[in-house]
Short mmCIF file of C-alpha atoms in Angstrom, two decimals:
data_model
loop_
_atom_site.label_atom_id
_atom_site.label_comp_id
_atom_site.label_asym_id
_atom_site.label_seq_id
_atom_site.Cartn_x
_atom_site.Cartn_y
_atom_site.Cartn_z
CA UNK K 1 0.00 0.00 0.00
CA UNK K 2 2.58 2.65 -1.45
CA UNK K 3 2.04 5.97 0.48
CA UNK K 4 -0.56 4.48 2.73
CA UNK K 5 -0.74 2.19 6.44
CA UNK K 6 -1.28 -1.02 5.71
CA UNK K 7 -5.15 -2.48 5.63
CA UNK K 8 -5.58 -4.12 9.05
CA UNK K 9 -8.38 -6.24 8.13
CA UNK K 10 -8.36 -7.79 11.75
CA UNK K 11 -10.44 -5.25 12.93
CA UNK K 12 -13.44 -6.58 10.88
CA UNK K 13 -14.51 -8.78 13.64
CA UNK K 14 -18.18 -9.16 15.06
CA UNK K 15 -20.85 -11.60 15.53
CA UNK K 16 -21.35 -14.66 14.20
CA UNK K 17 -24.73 -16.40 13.54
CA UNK K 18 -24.35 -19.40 11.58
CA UNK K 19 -27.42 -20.97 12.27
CA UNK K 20 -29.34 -17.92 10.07
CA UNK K 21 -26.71 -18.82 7.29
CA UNK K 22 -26.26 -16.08 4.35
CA UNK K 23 -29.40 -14.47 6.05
CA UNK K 24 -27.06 -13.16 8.85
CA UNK K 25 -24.04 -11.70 7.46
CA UNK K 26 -22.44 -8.40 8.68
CA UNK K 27 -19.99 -5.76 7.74
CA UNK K 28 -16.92 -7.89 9.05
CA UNK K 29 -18.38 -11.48 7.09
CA UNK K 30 -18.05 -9.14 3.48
CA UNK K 31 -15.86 -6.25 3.68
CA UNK K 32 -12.40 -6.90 1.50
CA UNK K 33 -8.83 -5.59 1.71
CA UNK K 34 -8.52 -2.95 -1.44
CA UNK K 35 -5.35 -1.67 -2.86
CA UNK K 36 -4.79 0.99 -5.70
CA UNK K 37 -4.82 -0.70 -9.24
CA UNK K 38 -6.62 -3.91 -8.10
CA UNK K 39 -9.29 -5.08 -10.57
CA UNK K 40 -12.11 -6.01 -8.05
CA UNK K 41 -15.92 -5.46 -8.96
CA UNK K 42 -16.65 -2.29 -8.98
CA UNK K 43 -18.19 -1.46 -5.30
CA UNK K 44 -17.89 1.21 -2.19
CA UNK K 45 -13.76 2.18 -1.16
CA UNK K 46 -13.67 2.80 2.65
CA UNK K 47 -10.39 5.36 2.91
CA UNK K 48 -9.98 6.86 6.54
CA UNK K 49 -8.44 10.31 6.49
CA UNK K 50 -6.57 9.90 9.99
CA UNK K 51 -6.17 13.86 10.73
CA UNK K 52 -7.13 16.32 12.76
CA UNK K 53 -4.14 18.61 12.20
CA UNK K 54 -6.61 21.08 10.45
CA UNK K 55 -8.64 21.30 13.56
CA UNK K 56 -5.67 21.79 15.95
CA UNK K 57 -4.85 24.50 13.64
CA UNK K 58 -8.12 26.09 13.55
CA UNK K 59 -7.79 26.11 16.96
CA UNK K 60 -10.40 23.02 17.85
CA UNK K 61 -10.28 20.29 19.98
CA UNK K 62 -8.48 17.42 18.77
CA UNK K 63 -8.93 13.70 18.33
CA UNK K 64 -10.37 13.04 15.16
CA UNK K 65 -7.79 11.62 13.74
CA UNK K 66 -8.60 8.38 15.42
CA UNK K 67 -12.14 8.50 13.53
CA UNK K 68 -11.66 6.02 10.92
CA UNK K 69 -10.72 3.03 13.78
CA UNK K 70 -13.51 4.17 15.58
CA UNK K 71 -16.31 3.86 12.62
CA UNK K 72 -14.79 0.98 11.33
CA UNK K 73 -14.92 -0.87 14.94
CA UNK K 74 -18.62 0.26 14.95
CA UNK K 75 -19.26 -0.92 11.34
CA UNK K 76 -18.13 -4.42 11.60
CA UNK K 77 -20.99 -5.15 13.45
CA UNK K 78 -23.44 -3.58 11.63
CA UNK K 79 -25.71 -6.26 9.49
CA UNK K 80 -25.21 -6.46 5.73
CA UNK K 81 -27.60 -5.21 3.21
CA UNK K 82 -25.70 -4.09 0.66
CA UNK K 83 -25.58 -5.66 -3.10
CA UNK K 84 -21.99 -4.83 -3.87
CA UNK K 85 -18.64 -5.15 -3.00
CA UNK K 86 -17.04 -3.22 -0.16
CA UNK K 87 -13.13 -2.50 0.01
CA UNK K 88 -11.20 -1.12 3.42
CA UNK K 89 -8.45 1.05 1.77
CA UNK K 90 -6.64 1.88 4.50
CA UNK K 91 -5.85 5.48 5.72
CA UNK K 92 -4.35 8.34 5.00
CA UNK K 93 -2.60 10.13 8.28
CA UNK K 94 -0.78 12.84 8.76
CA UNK K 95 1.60 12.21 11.70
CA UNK K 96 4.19 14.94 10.53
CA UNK K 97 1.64 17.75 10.25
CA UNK K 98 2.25 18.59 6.51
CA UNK K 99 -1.36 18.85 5.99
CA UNK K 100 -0.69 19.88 2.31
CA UNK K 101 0.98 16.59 1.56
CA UNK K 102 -1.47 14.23 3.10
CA UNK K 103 -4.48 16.13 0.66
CA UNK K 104 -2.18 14.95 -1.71
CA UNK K 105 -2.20 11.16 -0.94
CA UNK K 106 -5.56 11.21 -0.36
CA UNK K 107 -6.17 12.87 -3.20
CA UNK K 108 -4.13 10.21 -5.49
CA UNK K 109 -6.72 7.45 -3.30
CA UNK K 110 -9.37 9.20 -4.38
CA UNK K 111 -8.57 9.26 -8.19
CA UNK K 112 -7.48 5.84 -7.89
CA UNK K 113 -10.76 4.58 -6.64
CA UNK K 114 -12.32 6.64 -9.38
CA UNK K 115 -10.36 5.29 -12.09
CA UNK K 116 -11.50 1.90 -11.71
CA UNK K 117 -14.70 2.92 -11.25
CA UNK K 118 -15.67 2.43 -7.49
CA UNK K 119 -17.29 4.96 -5.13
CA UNK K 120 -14.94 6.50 -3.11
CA UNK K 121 -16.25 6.63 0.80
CA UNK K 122 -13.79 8.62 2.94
CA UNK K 123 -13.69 9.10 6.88
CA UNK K 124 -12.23 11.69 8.31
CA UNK K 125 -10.70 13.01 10.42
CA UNK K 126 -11.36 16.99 10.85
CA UNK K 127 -13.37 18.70 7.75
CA UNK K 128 -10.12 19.61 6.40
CA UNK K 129 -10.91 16.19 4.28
CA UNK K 130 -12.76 18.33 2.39
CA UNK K 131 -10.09 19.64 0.34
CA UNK K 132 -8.28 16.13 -0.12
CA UNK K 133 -11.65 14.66 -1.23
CA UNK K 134 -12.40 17.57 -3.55
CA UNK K 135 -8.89 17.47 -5.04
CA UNK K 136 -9.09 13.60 -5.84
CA UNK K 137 -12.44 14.29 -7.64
CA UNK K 138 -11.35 17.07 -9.62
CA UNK K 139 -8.15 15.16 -10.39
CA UNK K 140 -9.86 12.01 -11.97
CA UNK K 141 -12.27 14.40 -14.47
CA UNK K 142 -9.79 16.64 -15.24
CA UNK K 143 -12.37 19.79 -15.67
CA UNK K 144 -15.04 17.68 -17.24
CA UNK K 145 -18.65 18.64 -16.47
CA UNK K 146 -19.64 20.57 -13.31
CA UNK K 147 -19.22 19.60 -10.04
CA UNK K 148 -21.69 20.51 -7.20
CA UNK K 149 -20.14 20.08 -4.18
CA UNK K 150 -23.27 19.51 -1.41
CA UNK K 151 -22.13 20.43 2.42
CA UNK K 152 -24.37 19.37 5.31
CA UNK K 153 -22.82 21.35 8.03
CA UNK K 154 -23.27 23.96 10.82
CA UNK K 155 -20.47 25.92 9.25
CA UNK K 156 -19.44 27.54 5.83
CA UNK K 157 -15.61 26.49 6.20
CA UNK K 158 -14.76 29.33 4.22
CA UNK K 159 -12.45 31.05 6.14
CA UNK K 160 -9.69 32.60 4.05
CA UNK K 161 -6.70 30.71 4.29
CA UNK K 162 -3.50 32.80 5.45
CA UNK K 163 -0.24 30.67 5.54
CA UNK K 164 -1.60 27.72 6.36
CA UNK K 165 -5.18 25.57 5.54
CA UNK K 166 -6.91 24.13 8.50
CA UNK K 167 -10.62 23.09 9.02
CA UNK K 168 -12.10 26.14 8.73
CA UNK K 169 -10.96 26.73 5.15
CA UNK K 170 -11.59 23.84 2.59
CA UNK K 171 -14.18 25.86 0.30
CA UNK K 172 -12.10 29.00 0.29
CA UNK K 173 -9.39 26.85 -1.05
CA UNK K 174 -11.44 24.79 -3.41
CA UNK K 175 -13.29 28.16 -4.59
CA UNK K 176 -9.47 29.65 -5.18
CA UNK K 177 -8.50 26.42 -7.34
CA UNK K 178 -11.76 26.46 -9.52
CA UNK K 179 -11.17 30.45 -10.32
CA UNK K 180 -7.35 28.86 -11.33
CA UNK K 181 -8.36 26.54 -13.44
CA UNK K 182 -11.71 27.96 -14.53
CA UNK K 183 -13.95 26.23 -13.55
CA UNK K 184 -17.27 27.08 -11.58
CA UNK K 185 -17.44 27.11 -8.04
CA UNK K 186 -20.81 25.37 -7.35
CA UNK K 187 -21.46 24.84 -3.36
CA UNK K 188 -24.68 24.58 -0.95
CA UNK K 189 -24.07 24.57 2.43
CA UNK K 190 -27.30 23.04 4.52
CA UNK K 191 -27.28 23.68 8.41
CA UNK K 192 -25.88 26.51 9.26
CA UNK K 193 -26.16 27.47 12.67
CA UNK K 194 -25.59 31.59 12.59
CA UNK K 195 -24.41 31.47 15.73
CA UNK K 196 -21.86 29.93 14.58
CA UNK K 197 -20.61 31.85 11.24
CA UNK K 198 -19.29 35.49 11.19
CA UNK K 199 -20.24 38.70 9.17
CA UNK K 200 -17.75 37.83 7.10
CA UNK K 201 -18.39 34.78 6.06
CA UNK K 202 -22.21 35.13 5.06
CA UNK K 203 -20.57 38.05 3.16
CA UNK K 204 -18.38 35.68 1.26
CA UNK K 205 -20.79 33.24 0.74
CA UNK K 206 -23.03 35.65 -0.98
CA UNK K 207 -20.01 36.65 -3.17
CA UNK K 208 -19.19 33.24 -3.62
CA UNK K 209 -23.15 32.47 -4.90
CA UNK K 210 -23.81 29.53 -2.40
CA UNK K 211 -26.57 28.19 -1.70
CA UNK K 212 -26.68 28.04 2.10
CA UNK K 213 -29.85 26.96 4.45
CA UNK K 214 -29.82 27.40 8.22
CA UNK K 215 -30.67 24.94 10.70
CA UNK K 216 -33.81 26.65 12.04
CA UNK K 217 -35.36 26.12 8.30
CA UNK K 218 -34.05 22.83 8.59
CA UNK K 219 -37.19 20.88 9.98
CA UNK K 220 -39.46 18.03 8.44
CA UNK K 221 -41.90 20.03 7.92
CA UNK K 222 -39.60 22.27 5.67
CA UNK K 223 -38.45 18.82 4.20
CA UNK K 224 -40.73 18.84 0.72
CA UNK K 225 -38.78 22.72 -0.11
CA UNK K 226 -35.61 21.64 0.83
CA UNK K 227 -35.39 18.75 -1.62
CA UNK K 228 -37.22 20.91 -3.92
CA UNK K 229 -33.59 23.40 -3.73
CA UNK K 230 -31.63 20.21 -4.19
CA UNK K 231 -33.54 19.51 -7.38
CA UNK K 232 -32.70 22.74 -8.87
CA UNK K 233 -28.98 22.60 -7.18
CA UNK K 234 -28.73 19.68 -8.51
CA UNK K 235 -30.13 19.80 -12.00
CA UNK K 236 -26.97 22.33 -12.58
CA UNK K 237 -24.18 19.86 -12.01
CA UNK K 238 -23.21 16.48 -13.67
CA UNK K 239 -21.46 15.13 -10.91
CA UNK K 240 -21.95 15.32 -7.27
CA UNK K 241 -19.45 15.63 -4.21
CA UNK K 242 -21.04 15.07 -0.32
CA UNK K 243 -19.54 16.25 2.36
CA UNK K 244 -21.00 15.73 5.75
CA UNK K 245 -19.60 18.01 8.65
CA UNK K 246 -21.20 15.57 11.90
CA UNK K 247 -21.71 18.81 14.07
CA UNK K 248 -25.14 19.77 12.18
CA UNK K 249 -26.24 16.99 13.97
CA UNK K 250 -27.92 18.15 17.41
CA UNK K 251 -25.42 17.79 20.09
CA UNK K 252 -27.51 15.65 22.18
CA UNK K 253 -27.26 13.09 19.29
CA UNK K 254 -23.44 13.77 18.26
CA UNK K 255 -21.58 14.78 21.24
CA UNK K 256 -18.43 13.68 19.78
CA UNK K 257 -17.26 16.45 17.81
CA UNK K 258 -15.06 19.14 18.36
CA UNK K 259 -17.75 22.14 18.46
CA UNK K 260 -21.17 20.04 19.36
CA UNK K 261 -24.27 22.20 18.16
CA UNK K 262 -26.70 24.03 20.55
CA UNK K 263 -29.96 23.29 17.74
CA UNK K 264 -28.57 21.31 14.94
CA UNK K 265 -30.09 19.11 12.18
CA UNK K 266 -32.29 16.21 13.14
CA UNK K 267 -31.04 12.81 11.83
CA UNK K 268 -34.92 12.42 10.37
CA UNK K 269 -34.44 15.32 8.04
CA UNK K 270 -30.64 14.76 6.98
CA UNK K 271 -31.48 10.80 6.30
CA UNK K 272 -33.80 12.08 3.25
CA UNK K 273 -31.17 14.95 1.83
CA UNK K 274 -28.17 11.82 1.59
CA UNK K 275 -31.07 9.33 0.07
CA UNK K 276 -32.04 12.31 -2.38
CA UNK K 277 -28.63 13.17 -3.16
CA UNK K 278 -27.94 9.41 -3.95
CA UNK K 279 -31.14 8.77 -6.06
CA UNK K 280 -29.97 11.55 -8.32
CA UNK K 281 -27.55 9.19 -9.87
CA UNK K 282 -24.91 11.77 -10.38
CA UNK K 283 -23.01 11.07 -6.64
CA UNK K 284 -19.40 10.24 -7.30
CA UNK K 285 -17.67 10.88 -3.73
CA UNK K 286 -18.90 11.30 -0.13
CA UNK K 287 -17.46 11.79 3.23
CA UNK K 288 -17.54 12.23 6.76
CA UNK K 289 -15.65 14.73 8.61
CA UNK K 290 -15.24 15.88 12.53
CA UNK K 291 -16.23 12.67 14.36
CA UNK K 292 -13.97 12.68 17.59
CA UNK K 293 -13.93 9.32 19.55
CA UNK K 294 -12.20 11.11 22.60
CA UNK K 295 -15.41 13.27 23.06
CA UNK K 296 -17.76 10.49 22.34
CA UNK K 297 -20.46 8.99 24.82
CA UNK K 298 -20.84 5.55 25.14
CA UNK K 299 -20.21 5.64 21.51
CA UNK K 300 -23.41 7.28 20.23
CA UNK K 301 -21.96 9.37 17.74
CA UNK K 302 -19.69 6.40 16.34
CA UNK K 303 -22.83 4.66 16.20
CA UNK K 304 -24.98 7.36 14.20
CA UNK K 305 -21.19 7.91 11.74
CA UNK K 306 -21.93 4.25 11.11
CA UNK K 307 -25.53 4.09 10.37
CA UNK K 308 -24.46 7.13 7.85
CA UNK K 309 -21.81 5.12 6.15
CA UNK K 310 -24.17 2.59 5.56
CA UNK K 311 -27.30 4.39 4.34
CA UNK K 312 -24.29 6.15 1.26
CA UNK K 313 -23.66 2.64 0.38
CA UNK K 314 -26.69 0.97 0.41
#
């Protein structure tokens, strides 16, 4: 696994219940070791982004970085329903804080995946996954057809990035690399908690033309106008990128972030958005970004990471 830790498959482990036969299989009975070039079926790559250096420099709380053990530990016991292949492809870390070099390997993952025409699943790790994700995306089409990039998160993440990228800054430098190559920049951003998002950056959002919802207009009964605004957000791009920050979630319901929200997203109305999203048939990358397993409660948030993973790959 050039560039990458090696796959530990032994931690797809979990019950067994042979009497049930094929009936009772689970995440650890199915998923297979993946490396880059492999000819497998096409199916779902798992790639953990095992970094929080973004967060420590946006000044968070660390520990996501040990995300991608913590959802895959959760996921091995979680009963199969899938009908195609899943592949662990290890992790990406970033022990030596270069932050810029790790996008890059994940990046090359991502493509890779692509190439060989599997959907790449990543786990971060702090939302500075974004940027890695993004980059293998637009690395594999190479500036064909528009990209839509759909964020469910309490926060923009456009924060202007000064010396250094961190968690806070992903769209900034994803808007800054579509104006480079010329291509459009083409982002919703569903959650946001205002509380929780400067002046500034609703005033570069509105320069930026995104398409941003807050949480309060978030509610099921808002449910049939928000998928209406993913229709039309979505009838503008050919291919699909999901990103989903886990702190729109209430914090009652995911504790285990770094900044927990005080209202939040119930899990009933972002279940439909990811199903929509995926029905559209133009969904070529997803991730998950800001779980924290140090935070965690008696692994509820793990637990709700891994019912997400699974509902993106059913």
């Amino acid at each position: 696994m050039d560039k990458f830790n090696p796959v530990d498959m032994s931690l797809w482990q979990g019950r067994q219940d042979p009497e049930d036969g094929e009936l009772a299989l689970r995440w650890h009975d199915k998923v297979q070791s993946w490396a880059a070039g492999a000819q497998e079926a096409a199916g779902v790559v798992l790639l953990g982004f095992a970094c929080d250096e973004g967060v420590r420099r946006n000044k968070g709380r660390v520990g996501a970085a040990g995300a991608p053990l913590a959802v895959r530990k959760l996921l091995a016991n979680t009963a199969w329903h899938l009908n195609r292949p899943v592949y662990d492809g290890g992790d990406v870390s970033c022990s030596d804080g270069d932050l810029d070099a790790a996008h890059g390997r994940l990046a090359e993952r991502v493509a890779a995946a692509l190439e060989l025409g599997h959907f790449p699943l990543v786990v971060g790790g702090g939302h500075e996954v974004a940027f890695g994700s993004w980059s293998g995306l637009n690395l594999h089409l190479a500036g064909q057809g528009r990209v839509g990039i759909i964020n469910l998160d309490a926060h923009f993440d456009l924060r202007m990035k000064q010396d250094l990228a961190s968690s806070g800054t992903p769209f900034f430098q994803i808007a800054e690399q579509c104006a480079a190559q010329g291509t459009p920049f083409h982002y919703a951003c569903l959650g946001v908690a205002e509380t929780a998002n400067t002046q500034a950056l609703f005033a570069r959002a509105k320069a930026l033309g995104v398409w941003h919802v807050l949480d309060e207009a978030m509610t099921l009964r808002e449910l049939p106008a928000l998928l209406s605004g993913l229709d039309a957000f979505i009838a503008d791009c050919d291919h699909l990128y999901l990103t989903i920050d886990l702190d729109v979630l209430p914090g009652n319901l995911m504790p285990g972030v770094s900044a927990p929200a005080a209202r939040g997203v119930e899990l009933a109305v972002i279940e439909p958005l990811i199903a929509h999203v995926r029905a559209s048939g133009k969904l070529r990358l997803a991730d998950l970004a800001e779980y924290n397993p140090t935070l965690d409660q008696d692994n509820r948030s793990a637990r709700v990471a891994a019912r997400l993973v699974h509902l993106l790959t059913r």
